[in-house]
N, CA, C and O atoms as a DFTB+ gen file, in Angstrom:
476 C
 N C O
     1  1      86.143      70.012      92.840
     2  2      87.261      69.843      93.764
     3  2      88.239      68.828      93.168
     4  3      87.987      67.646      92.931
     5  1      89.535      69.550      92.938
     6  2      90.422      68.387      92.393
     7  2      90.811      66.951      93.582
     8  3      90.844      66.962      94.813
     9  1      91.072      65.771      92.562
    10  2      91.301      64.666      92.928
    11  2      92.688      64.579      93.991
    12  3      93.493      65.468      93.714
    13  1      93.143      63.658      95.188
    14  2      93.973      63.798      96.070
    15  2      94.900      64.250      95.069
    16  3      95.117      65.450      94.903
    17  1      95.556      63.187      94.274
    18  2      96.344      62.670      93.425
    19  2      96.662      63.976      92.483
    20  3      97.763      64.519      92.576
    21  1      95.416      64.584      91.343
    22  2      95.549      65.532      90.704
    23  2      96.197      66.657      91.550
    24  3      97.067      67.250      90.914
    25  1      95.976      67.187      93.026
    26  2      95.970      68.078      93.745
    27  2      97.885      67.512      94.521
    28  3      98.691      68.312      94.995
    29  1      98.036      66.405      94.431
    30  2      99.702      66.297      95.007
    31  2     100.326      66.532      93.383
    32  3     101.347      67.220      93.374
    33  1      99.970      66.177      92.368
    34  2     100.671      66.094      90.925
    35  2     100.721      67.855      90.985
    36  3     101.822      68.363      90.771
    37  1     100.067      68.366      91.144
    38  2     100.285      70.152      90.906
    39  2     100.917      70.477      92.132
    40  3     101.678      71.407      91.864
    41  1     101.006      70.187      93.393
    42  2     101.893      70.621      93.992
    43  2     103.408      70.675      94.025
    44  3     104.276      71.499      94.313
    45  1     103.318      69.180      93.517
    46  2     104.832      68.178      93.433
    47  2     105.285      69.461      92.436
    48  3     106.358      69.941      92.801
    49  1     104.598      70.227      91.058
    50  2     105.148      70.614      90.039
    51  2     105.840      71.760      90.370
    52  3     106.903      72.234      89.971
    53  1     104.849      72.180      91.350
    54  2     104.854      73.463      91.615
    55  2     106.230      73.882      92.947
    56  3     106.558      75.031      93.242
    57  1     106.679      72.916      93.406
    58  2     107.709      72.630      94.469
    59  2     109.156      72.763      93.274
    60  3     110.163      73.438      93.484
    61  1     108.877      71.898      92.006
    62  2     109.896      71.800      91.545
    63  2     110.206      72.654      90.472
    64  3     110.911      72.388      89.498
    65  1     109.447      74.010      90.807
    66  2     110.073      74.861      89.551
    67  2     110.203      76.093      90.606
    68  3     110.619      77.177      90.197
    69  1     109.847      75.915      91.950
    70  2     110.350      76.871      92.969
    71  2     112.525      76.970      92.658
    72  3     113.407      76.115      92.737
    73  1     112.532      78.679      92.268
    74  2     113.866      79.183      91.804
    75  2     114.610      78.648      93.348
    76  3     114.179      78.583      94.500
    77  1     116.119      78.272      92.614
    78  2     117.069      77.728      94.112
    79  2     116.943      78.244      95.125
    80  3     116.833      77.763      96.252
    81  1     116.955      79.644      94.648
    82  2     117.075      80.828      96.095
    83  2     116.369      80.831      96.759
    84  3     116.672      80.955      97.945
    85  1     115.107      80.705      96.384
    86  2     113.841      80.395      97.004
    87  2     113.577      78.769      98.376
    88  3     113.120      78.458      99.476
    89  1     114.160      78.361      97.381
    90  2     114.132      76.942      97.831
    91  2     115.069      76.706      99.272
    92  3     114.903      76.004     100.270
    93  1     116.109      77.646      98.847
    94  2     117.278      77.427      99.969
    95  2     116.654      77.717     101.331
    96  3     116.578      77.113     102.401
    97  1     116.096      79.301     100.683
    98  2     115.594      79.965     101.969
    99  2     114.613      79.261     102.813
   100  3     114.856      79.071     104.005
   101  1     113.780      78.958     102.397
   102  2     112.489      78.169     102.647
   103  2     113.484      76.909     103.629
   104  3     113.600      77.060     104.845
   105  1     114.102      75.777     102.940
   106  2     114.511      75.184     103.708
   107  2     115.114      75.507     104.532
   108  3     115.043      74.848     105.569
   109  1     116.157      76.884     104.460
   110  2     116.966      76.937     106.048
   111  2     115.976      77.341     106.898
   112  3     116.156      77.078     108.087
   113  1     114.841      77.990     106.546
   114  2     113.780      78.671     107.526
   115  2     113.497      77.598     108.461
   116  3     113.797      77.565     109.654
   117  1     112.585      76.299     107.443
   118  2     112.118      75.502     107.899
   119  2     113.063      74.280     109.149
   120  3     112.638      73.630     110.104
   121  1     114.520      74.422     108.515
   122  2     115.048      73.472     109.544
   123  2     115.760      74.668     111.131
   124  3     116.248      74.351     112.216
   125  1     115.449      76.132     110.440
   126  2     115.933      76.838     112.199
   127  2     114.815      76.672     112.879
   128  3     114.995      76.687     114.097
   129  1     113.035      76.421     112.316
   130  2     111.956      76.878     113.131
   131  2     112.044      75.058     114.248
   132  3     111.809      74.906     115.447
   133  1     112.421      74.119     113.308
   134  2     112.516      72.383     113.992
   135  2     113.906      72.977     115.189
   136  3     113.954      72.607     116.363
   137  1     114.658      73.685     114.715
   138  2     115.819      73.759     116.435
   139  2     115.299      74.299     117.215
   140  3     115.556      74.025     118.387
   141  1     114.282      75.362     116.870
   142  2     113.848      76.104     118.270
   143  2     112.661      75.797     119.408
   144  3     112.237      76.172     120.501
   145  1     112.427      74.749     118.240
   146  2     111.141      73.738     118.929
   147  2     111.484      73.512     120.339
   148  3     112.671      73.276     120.562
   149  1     110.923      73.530     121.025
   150  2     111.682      73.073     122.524
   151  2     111.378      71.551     122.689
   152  3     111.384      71.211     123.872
   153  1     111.087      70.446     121.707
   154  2     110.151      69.183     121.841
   155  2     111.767      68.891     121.079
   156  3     112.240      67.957     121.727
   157  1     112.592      69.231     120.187
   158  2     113.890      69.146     119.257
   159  2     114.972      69.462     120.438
   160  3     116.003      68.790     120.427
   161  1     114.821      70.310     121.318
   162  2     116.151      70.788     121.803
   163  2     115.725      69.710     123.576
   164  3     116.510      69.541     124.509
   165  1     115.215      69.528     123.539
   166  2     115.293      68.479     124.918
   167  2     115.387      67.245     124.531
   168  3     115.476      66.434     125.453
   169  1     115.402      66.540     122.727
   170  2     115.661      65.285     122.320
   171  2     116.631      65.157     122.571
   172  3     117.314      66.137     122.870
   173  1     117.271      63.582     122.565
   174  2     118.145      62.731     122.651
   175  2     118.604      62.449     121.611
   176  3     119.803      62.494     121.335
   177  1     117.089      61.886     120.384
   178  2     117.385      61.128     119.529
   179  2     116.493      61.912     118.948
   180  3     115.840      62.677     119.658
   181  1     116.226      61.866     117.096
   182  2     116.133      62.872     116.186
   183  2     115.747      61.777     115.039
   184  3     116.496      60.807     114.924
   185  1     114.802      61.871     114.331
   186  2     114.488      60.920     113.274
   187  2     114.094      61.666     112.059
   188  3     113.025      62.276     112.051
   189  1     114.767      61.663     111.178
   190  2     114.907      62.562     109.690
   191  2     115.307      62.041     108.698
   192  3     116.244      61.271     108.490
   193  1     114.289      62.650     107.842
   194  2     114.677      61.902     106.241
   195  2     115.953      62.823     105.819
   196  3     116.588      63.641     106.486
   197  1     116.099      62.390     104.461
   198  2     117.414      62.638     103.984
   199  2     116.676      63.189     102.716
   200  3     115.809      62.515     102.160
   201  1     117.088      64.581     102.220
   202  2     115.951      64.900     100.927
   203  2     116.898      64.817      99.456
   204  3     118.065      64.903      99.075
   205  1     115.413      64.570      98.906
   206  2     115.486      63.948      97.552
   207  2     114.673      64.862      96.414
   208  3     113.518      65.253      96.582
   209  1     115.386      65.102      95.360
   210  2     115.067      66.377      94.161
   211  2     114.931      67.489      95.152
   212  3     115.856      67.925      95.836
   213  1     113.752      67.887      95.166
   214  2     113.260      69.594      95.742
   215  2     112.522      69.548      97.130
   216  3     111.844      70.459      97.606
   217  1     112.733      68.532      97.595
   218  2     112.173      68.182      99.092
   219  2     112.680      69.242     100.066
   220  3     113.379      70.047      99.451
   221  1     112.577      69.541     101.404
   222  2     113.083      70.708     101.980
   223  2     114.349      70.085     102.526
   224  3     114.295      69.151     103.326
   225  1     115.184      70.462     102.211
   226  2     117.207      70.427     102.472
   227  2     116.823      70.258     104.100
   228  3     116.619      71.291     104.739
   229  1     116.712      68.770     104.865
   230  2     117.033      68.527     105.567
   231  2     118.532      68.076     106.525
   232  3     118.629      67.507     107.612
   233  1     119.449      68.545     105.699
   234  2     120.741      67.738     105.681
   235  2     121.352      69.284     107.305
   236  3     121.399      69.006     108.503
   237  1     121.658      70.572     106.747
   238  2     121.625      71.274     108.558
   239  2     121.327      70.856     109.614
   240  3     121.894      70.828     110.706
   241  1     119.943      70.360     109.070
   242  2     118.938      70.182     110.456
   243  2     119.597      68.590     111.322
   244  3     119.828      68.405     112.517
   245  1     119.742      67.679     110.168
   246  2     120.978      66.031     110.705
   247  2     122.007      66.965     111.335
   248  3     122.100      66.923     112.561
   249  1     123.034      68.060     110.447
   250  2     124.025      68.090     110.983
   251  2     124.232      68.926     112.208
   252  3     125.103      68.871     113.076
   253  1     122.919      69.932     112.002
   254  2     122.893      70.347     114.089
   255  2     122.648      69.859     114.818
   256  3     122.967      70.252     115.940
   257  1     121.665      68.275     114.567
   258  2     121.668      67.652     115.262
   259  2     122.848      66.542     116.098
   260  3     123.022      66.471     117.314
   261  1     123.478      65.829     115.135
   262  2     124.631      65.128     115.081
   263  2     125.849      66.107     115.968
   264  3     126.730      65.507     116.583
   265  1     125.812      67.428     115.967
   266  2     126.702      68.399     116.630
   267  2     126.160      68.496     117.200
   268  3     126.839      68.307     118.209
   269  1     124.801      68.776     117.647
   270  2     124.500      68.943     119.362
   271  2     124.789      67.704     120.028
   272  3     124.517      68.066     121.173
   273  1     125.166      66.426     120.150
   274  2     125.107      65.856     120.570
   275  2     124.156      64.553     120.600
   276  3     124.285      63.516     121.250
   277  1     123.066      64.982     119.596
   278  2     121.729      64.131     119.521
   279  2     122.240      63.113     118.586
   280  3     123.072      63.288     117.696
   281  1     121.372      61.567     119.044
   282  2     121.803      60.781     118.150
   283  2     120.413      60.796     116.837
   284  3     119.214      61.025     117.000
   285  1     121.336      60.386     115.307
   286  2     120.295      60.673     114.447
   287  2     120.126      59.166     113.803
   288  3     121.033      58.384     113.517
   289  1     118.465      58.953     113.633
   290  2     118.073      57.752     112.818
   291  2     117.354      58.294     111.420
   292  3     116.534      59.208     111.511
   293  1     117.635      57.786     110.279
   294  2     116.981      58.405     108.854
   295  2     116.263      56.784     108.101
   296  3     116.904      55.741     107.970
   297  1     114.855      56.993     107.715
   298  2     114.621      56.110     107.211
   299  2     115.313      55.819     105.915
   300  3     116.075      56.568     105.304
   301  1     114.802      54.232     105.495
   302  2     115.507      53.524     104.509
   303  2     114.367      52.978     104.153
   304  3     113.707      52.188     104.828
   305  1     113.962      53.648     102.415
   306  2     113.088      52.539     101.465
   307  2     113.879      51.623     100.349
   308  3     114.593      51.821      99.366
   309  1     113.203      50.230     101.251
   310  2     113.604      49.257     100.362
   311  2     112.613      49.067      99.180
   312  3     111.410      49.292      99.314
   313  1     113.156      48.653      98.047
   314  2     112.381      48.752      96.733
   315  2     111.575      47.428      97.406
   316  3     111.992      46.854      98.411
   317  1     110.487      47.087      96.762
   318  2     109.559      46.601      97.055
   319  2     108.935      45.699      98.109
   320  3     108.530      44.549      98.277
   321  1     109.151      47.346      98.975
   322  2     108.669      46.848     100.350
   323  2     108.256      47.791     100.689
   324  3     108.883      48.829     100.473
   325  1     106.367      47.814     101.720
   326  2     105.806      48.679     101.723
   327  2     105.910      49.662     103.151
   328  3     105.239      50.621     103.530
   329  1     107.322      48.790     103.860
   330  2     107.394      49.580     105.448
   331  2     109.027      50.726     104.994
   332  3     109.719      50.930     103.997
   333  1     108.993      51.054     106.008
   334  2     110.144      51.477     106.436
   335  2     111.683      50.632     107.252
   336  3     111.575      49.819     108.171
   337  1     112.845      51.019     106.721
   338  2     113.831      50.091     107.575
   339  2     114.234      51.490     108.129
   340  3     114.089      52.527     107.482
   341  1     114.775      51.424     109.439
   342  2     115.377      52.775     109.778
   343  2     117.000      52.578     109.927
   344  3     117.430      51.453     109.675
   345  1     117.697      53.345     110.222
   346  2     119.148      53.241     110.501
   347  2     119.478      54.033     111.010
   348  3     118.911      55.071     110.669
   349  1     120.812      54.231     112.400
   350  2     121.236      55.082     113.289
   351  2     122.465      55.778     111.921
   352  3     123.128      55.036     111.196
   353  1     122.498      57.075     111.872
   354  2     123.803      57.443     111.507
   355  2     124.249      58.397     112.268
   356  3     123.702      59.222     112.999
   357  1     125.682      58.084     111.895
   358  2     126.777      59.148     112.658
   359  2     127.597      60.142     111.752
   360  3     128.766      60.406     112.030
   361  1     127.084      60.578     110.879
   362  2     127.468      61.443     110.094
   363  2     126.758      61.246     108.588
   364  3     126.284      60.247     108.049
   365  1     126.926      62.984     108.033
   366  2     126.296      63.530     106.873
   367  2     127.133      63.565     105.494
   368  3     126.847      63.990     104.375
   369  1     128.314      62.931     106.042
   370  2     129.427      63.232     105.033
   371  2     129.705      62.148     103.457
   372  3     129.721      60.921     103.559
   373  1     129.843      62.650     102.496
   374  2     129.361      61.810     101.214
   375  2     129.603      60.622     101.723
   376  3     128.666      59.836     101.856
   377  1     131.328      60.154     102.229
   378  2     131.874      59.348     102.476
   379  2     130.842      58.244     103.321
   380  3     130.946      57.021     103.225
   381  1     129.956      58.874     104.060
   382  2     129.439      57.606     105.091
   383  2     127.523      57.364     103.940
   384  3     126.652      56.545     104.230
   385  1     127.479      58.190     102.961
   386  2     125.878      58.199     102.380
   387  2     126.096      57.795     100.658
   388  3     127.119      58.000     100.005
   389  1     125.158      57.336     100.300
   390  2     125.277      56.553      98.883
   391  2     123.314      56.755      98.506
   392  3     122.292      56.657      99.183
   393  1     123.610      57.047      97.174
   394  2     122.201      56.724      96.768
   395  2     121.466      55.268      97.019
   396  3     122.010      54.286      96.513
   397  1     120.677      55.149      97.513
   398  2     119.859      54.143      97.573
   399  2     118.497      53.894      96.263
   400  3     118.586      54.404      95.146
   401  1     117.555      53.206      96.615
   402  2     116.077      52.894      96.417
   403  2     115.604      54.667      95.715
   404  3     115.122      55.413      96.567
   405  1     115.726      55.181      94.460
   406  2     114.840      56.176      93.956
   407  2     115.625      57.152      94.163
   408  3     115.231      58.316      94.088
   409  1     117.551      56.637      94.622
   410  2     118.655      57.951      94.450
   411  2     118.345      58.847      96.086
   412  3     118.883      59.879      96.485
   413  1     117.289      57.990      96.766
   414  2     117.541      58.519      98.449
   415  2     118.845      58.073      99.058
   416  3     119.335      56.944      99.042
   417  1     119.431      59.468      99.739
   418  2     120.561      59.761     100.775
   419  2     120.127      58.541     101.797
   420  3     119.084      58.658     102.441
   421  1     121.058      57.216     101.947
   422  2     121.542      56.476     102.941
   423  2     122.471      56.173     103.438
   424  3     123.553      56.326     102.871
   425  1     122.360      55.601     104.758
   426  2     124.311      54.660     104.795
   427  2     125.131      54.006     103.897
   428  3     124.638      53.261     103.050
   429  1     126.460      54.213     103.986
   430  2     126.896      52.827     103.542
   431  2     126.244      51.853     103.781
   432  3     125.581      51.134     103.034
   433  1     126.535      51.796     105.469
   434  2     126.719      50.817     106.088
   435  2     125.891      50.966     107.286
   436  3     126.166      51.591     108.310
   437  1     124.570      50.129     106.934
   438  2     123.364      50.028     107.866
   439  2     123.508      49.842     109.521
   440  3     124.463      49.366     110.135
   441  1     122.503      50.265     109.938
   442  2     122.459      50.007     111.765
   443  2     121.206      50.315     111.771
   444  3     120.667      51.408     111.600
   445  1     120.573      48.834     112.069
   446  2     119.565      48.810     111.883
   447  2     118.763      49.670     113.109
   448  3     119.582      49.754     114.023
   449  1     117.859      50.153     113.396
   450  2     117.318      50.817     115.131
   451  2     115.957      50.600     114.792
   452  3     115.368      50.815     113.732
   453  1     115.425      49.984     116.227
   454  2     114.156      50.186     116.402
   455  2     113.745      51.449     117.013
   456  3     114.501      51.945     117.849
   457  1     112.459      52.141     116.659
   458  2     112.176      53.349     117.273
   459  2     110.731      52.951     117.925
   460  3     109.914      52.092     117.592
   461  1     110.736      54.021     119.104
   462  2     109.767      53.720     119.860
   463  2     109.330      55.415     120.451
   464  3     109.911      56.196     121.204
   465  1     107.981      55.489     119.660
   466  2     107.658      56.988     119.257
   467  2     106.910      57.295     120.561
   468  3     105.884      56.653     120.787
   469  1     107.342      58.243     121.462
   470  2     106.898      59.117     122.322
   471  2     107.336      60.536     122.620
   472  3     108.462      61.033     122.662
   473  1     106.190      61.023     122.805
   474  2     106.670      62.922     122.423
   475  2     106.185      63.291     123.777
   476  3     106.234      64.462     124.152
């Protein structure tokens, strides 16, 4: 039985030689099946990463959210620090996001939010 590590190193590889088309699809799939959720469409508030290399294109899923009306928080890794900082944003647009910590999609300009997880 391969090792955790050996077994994420072949997946990770295997994510990143998935052809664009492939990739696209997969992600738009994955961010229409999160709208139809009915646990997504009775939120308020919406907490989503921002993707990085071949991760699944979460950026629709911010911006249907941000257009429905929902407010959106996206974490923030600070380089050598082992938590999470989060931040409220109000838009997906280059203008308001900058590479951060490992070239992750963040704010300019931070707001910091505490979250308080109940489903």
């Amino acid at each position: 039985m391969p090792t955790k590590h050996a077994l994420r190193r072949t997946l990770l590889q295997r994510r990143a030689t998935l052809p664009s088309e492939q990739w696209g699809a997969w992600s738009s799939a994955i961010c229409q099946q999160v709208q139809r959720l009915p646990v997504y469409q009775r939120a308020h508030i919406i907490h989503c990463y921002l993707p990085i290399r071949a991760e699944v294109d979460t950026l629709p899923l911010a911006h249907h959210a941000l257009t429905a009306g929902k407010r959106l928080v996206v974490p923030i890794v600070e380089q050598g620090r082992p938590d999470l900082a989060h931040s409220w944003i109000s838009g997906i647009a280059a203008a308001e996001l900058e590479p951060g910590t490992f070239g992750i999609l963040q704010p300019r300009s931070m707001q910091p939010a505490a979250l308080v997880i109940g489903i």
